[in-house]
Amino acid sequence: MSVITVGTMAFDAIETPFGKVDKIIGGSATYVAYAAGNFVKPIQQISIVGYDFPKEELEELQSRGVQTEGVEIVPDKKSFFWSGKYHIDMNTRDTLVTDLNVLEDFNPIVPDSYQGAEFLMLGNLMPKLQLSVINQLKVRPKLIVMDTMNFWMDIALDDLLEVIKKVDVLLVNDGEARQLSGEVSFVKAARKILDMGPRFLIIKKGEHGALLFHENHVFFAPALPLEEVFDPTGAGDTFAGGFIGYLAKTKDISFENMKTAIIVGSAMASFCVEKFGPERLKEITKADIDERLSEFVQLVNFDIDLV
Ligand code: AMP
């Protein structure tokens, strides 16, 4: 069972109330790959980096079952760079810099060896490029999951709406769901967004968990209350990686199984925020993941006697 992941591989500069880093590995596809690789192999990565992206990072990903044939290395340009600052409420952040660099002329090519993948994770990227990957696939994957952000709603809404039409699951955060739908209520927002094409919608609410919408059904997954949230960067992508990784592992794309998959996504995201960048994701073992999943079971498990 293979999963194609598309998105950015980047350098990030991050400032949180707990510290600051000037240059750390980031990118939507990087986080997705580190998270999904715990559940399924191979992860078939499609991205682009510049001359400055460390070879060791690509090797680290390869050692975890990530294929990088689809990662283009541009010898005379820098990698994508993003910089963000979090305040005390870590659910919101300011983007300080978005330097597209290599992304400016990225034309993703799906390698022949990736054809036939049953799962496609469209990580946050220019919508036109997400669409180009869908169009290059000779057989439609069993499930296409898409992540995006307000940045693309602001500058490429028409392209974005075109991709949204073609995917099965759309992931957005609360603010983005409201921006995309023009509705304040999440229930109304979900109805409008599901009318745009996807069969499933996940609204991520940071430390307040995530909602999964499908037809007239809704399911809620909490986020684990953590003593310390060090750096939320990549939590959304890590959630997506855990979600699609679990679905690919279990080969079951029913609404019931997606409920478990969003718990798995939340568990993976809870690791991501414990250290800067993808550092914590590189450390964790299967035992750590299992233990955290049982904490989630404890968190939401209760009995009730209806009188
Ligand atoms: P998240 O915190 O899950 O939204 O993802 C943060 C990651 O997304 C960072 O590592 C950035 O490098 C990457 N990123 C930030 N802005 C963009 C963008 N406009 N397109 C693609 N990736 C981005």
XYZ file of C-alpha atoms and ligand atoms in Angstrom:
330
model
C 0.000 0.000 0.000
C 1.656 3.243 -1.027
C 0.860 6.867 -0.285
C 1.930 9.745 -2.522
C 2.587 12.959 -0.606
C 2.929 16.327 -2.279
C 3.946 19.565 -0.606
C 6.773 21.779 0.506
C 10.134 20.813 1.993
C 11.497 23.905 3.574
C 13.554 25.862 6.010
C 11.552 27.611 8.721
C 12.396 30.346 11.202
C 10.089 30.152 14.208
C 9.513 32.259 17.272
C 7.302 31.062 20.127
C 6.954 32.367 23.688
C 9.397 29.576 24.642
C 12.212 30.142 22.193
C 13.400 30.987 18.740
C 15.098 29.142 15.863
C 16.485 30.856 12.756
C 16.748 27.862 10.481
C 15.126 24.520 11.026
C 13.785 21.885 8.630
C 10.097 22.289 7.869
C 7.609 22.094 5.037
C 4.189 20.525 4.723
C 5.409 17.367 2.953
C 8.241 16.877 5.441
C 5.856 16.715 8.398
C 3.351 14.525 6.514
C 6.110 12.059 5.615
C 7.552 11.830 9.131
C 4.080 11.184 10.556
C 2.699 8.822 7.886
C 5.908 6.762 7.796
C 4.978 5.328 11.199
C 2.017 3.524 9.667
C 2.705 2.699 6.043
C 5.541 2.285 3.567
C 6.496 3.453 1.049
C 5.682 7.133 1.266
C 6.258 8.519 -2.217
C 7.313 12.126 -1.841
C 6.843 14.834 -4.472
C 8.487 18.146 -3.665
C 11.306 20.495 -4.588
C 14.354 21.721 -2.680
C 17.325 23.952 -3.402
C 21.088 23.409 -3.138
C 20.940 24.275 0.553
C 18.643 21.439 1.689
C 20.714 18.945 3.729
C 21.413 15.589 2.088
C 21.258 14.038 5.576
C 17.618 15.085 5.929
C 16.701 13.325 2.678
C 18.632 10.252 3.865
C 16.843 10.348 7.219
C 13.489 10.338 5.411
C 14.647 7.524 3.101
C 15.648 5.436 6.115
C 12.002 5.694 7.231
C 10.608 4.353 3.962
C 10.160 7.674 2.183
C 10.966 7.497 -1.531
C 12.458 10.732 -2.849
C 12.613 10.081 -6.603
C 9.915 12.751 -6.941
C 11.891 15.342 -4.977
C 13.570 17.715 -7.430
C 16.851 19.278 -6.329
C 17.566 22.631 -7.966
C 21.324 23.289 -7.973
C 21.263 27.084 -8.205
C 18.318 28.163 -6.064
C 17.440 28.223 -2.390
C 14.797 26.067 -0.728
C 11.373 27.444 0.198
C 11.630 29.540 3.360
C 8.863 30.375 5.805
C 8.985 32.327 9.016
C 6.297 32.606 11.661
C 5.734 34.003 15.115
C 3.379 32.646 17.783
C 2.010 34.637 20.674
C 0.746 33.377 24.026
C -2.370 31.967 22.348
C -0.569 29.467 20.184
C -3.683 28.794 18.116
C -2.917 31.863 16.054
C 0.306 32.906 14.400
C 1.677 35.668 12.208
C 3.445 34.716 9.024
C 6.481 37.002 8.839
C 8.108 35.793 5.611
C 7.149 33.458 2.761
C 10.068 33.193 0.296
C 8.943 30.903 -2.504
C 12.490 30.495 -3.982
C 12.513 27.073 -5.762
C 8.733 26.919 -5.499
C 8.439 29.777 -7.996
C 9.059 27.508 -10.975
C 8.056 24.160 -9.539
C 6.436 21.842 -12.038
C 5.836 18.593 -10.129
C 6.382 15.432 -12.151
C 4.903 12.164 -10.901
C 7.581 9.467 -11.430
C 6.374 6.323 -13.263
C 7.259 4.270 -10.199
C 4.645 6.207 -8.176
C 1.778 5.395 -10.554
C -0.880 3.149 -9.055
C -0.651 4.566 -5.510
C -3.933 4.059 -3.689
C -3.699 7.108 -1.445
C -2.800 10.688 -2.318
C -2.036 13.355 0.290
C -2.036 16.814 -1.232
C -0.138 18.773 1.394
C -0.344 22.538 1.571
C 0.976 23.901 -1.752
C -0.103 26.097 -4.669
C -3.512 24.715 -5.729
C -2.433 24.645 -9.420
C 0.362 22.247 -8.526
C -1.932 20.060 -6.430
C -4.240 19.843 -9.463
C -1.374 19.014 -11.803
C -0.460 15.994 -9.641
C -4.061 14.718 -9.652
C -4.174 15.084 -13.447
C -0.938 13.147 -13.956
C -2.192 10.051 -12.151
C -3.267 7.368 -14.649
C -5.555 5.675 -12.121
C -7.492 7.734 -9.594
C -6.336 6.851 -6.067
C -8.821 5.240 -3.699
C -8.684 8.375 -1.520
C -7.453 11.916 -2.156
C -6.929 14.059 0.943
C -6.143 17.748 0.602
C -4.754 20.318 3.005
C -4.591 24.021 2.249
C -4.369 27.395 3.986
C -5.737 30.948 3.980
C -2.681 32.114 1.984
C -4.040 30.299 -1.114
C -7.637 31.422 -0.411
C -6.348 34.996 -0.582
C -4.336 34.737 -3.782
C -5.598 31.712 -5.769
C -9.223 31.082 -4.817
C -10.447 29.971 -8.262
C -7.673 27.387 -8.597
C -8.323 26.243 -5.050
C -12.033 25.696 -5.714
C -11.140 23.627 -8.749
C -8.957 21.256 -6.694
C -11.483 21.072 -3.860
C -14.025 19.740 -6.379
C -11.815 16.733 -7.078
C -10.818 15.567 -3.608
C -12.466 13.206 -1.130
C -11.335 14.796 2.132
C -10.556 18.466 2.749
C -8.614 19.610 5.815
C -8.787 23.231 6.947
C -8.518 25.035 10.243
C -11.419 26.889 11.876
C -10.578 30.322 10.457
C -10.078 28.900 6.996
C -13.429 27.044 7.116
C -15.111 30.344 7.910
C -13.180 32.218 5.204
C -13.944 29.590 2.548
C -17.656 29.327 3.347
C -18.455 32.840 4.554
C -20.285 31.214 7.495
C -19.550 31.611 11.196
C -21.277 28.412 12.346
C -19.128 25.344 11.644
C -22.224 23.287 10.847
C -23.310 25.763 8.170
C -19.714 26.141 6.966
C -19.389 22.365 6.644
C -22.604 22.082 4.648
C -21.406 24.729 2.191
C -17.930 23.255 1.850
C -19.243 19.694 1.355
C -21.371 21.141 -1.471
C -18.138 22.296 -3.127
C -17.095 18.674 -3.800
C -15.409 16.753 -0.979
C -17.323 13.928 0.738
C -15.553 14.532 4.032
C -14.429 17.718 5.757
C -12.099 18.005 8.719
C -12.013 21.300 10.608
C -8.916 21.532 12.817
C -9.263 23.677 15.910
C -5.710 23.509 17.266
C -5.672 22.805 20.992
C -9.473 22.455 20.837
C -9.401 19.321 18.699
C -10.902 18.555 15.294
C -14.335 17.988 13.763
C -15.050 15.446 11.033
C -18.099 16.113 8.854
C -19.704 13.658 6.401
C -23.222 13.993 5.003
C -25.338 14.762 8.080
C -22.878 13.209 10.524
C -20.311 14.913 12.691
C -17.602 13.463 14.940
C -15.325 15.293 17.371
C -11.769 14.342 18.323
C -10.176 16.263 21.176
C -6.580 17.386 21.291
C -4.649 15.953 24.213
C -4.302 18.598 26.937
C -0.518 18.947 27.155
C 1.475 20.515 29.924
C 3.678 22.307 27.415
C 3.079 23.220 23.819
C 6.491 24.247 22.635
C 6.030 24.871 18.899
C 2.789 24.200 16.984
C 4.450 24.500 13.551
C 3.650 21.476 11.423
C 0.923 20.178 13.742
C -1.657 20.389 10.950
C 0.554 18.518 8.475
C 1.472 15.947 11.100
C -2.226 15.440 11.829
C -2.774 14.895 8.087
C 0.111 12.413 7.913
C -1.197 10.387 10.846
C -4.718 10.472 9.403
C -3.831 9.234 5.919
C -1.141 6.873 7.215
C -3.643 5.112 9.446
C -6.270 4.887 6.675
C -3.689 3.443 4.281
C -2.488 0.938 6.887
C -6.029 -0.283 7.626
C -7.174 -0.007 3.972
C -10.579 1.172 5.186
C -11.954 4.567 4.123
C -15.340 4.380 5.847
C -16.611 7.215 8.067
C -16.299 4.852 11.079
C -12.615 4.245 10.397
C -12.012 7.938 9.737
C -13.139 8.581 13.319
C -10.207 6.483 14.532
C -7.927 8.077 11.942
C -8.575 11.586 13.289
C -7.720 10.368 16.788
C -4.475 8.961 15.366
C -3.857 12.296 13.605
C -4.432 14.147 16.881
C -2.044 11.811 18.711
C 0.700 12.399 16.124
C 0.133 16.170 16.258
C 0.463 16.060 20.057
C 4.039 14.793 19.630
C 4.902 17.336 16.960
C 4.255 20.330 19.228
C 6.550 19.081 21.994
C 9.757 20.308 20.316
C 10.802 22.714 17.571
C 10.298 21.544 13.986
C 10.021 17.802 13.254
C 12.560 16.932 15.994
C 10.126 15.104 18.279
C 8.643 13.142 15.365
C 12.093 11.728 14.666
C 12.420 10.401 18.218
C 9.152 8.588 18.831
C 8.665 4.830 18.648
C 5.631 2.631 18.067
C 5.396 2.126 21.840
C 5.207 5.917 22.347
C 2.411 6.161 19.780
C 0.464 3.287 21.335
C 0.793 4.805 24.793
C -0.443 8.156 23.589
C -3.383 6.555 21.798
C -4.420 4.920 25.054
C -4.284 8.337 26.729
C -6.793 9.488 24.120
C -9.046 6.545 24.900
C -8.925 7.522 28.592
C -9.613 11.147 27.733
C -12.922 10.535 25.982
C -14.160 7.349 27.599
C -17.122 7.750 29.947
C -20.255 5.949 31.047
C -23.632 7.499 31.361
C -26.857 6.155 32.809
C -29.829 7.765 31.100
C -32.704 8.105 33.535
P 1.312 23.936 9.676
O 1.829 24.484 10.974
O 0.829 22.516 9.774
O 0.348 24.834 9.013
O 2.554 23.848 8.687
C 3.707 24.613 8.793
C 4.663 24.273 7.658
O 4.073 24.689 6.414
C 5.981 25.001 7.796
O 6.998 24.045 8.006
C 6.164 25.772 6.485
O 7.411 25.535 5.890
C 5.046 25.289 5.583
N 4.363 26.401 4.902
C 4.121 27.641 5.382
N 3.471 28.407 4.473
C 3.292 27.609 3.388
C 2.685 27.794 2.112
N 2.128 28.981 1.759
N 2.665 26.748 1.247
C 3.204 25.568 1.601
N 3.808 25.317 2.772
C 3.858 26.319 3.662
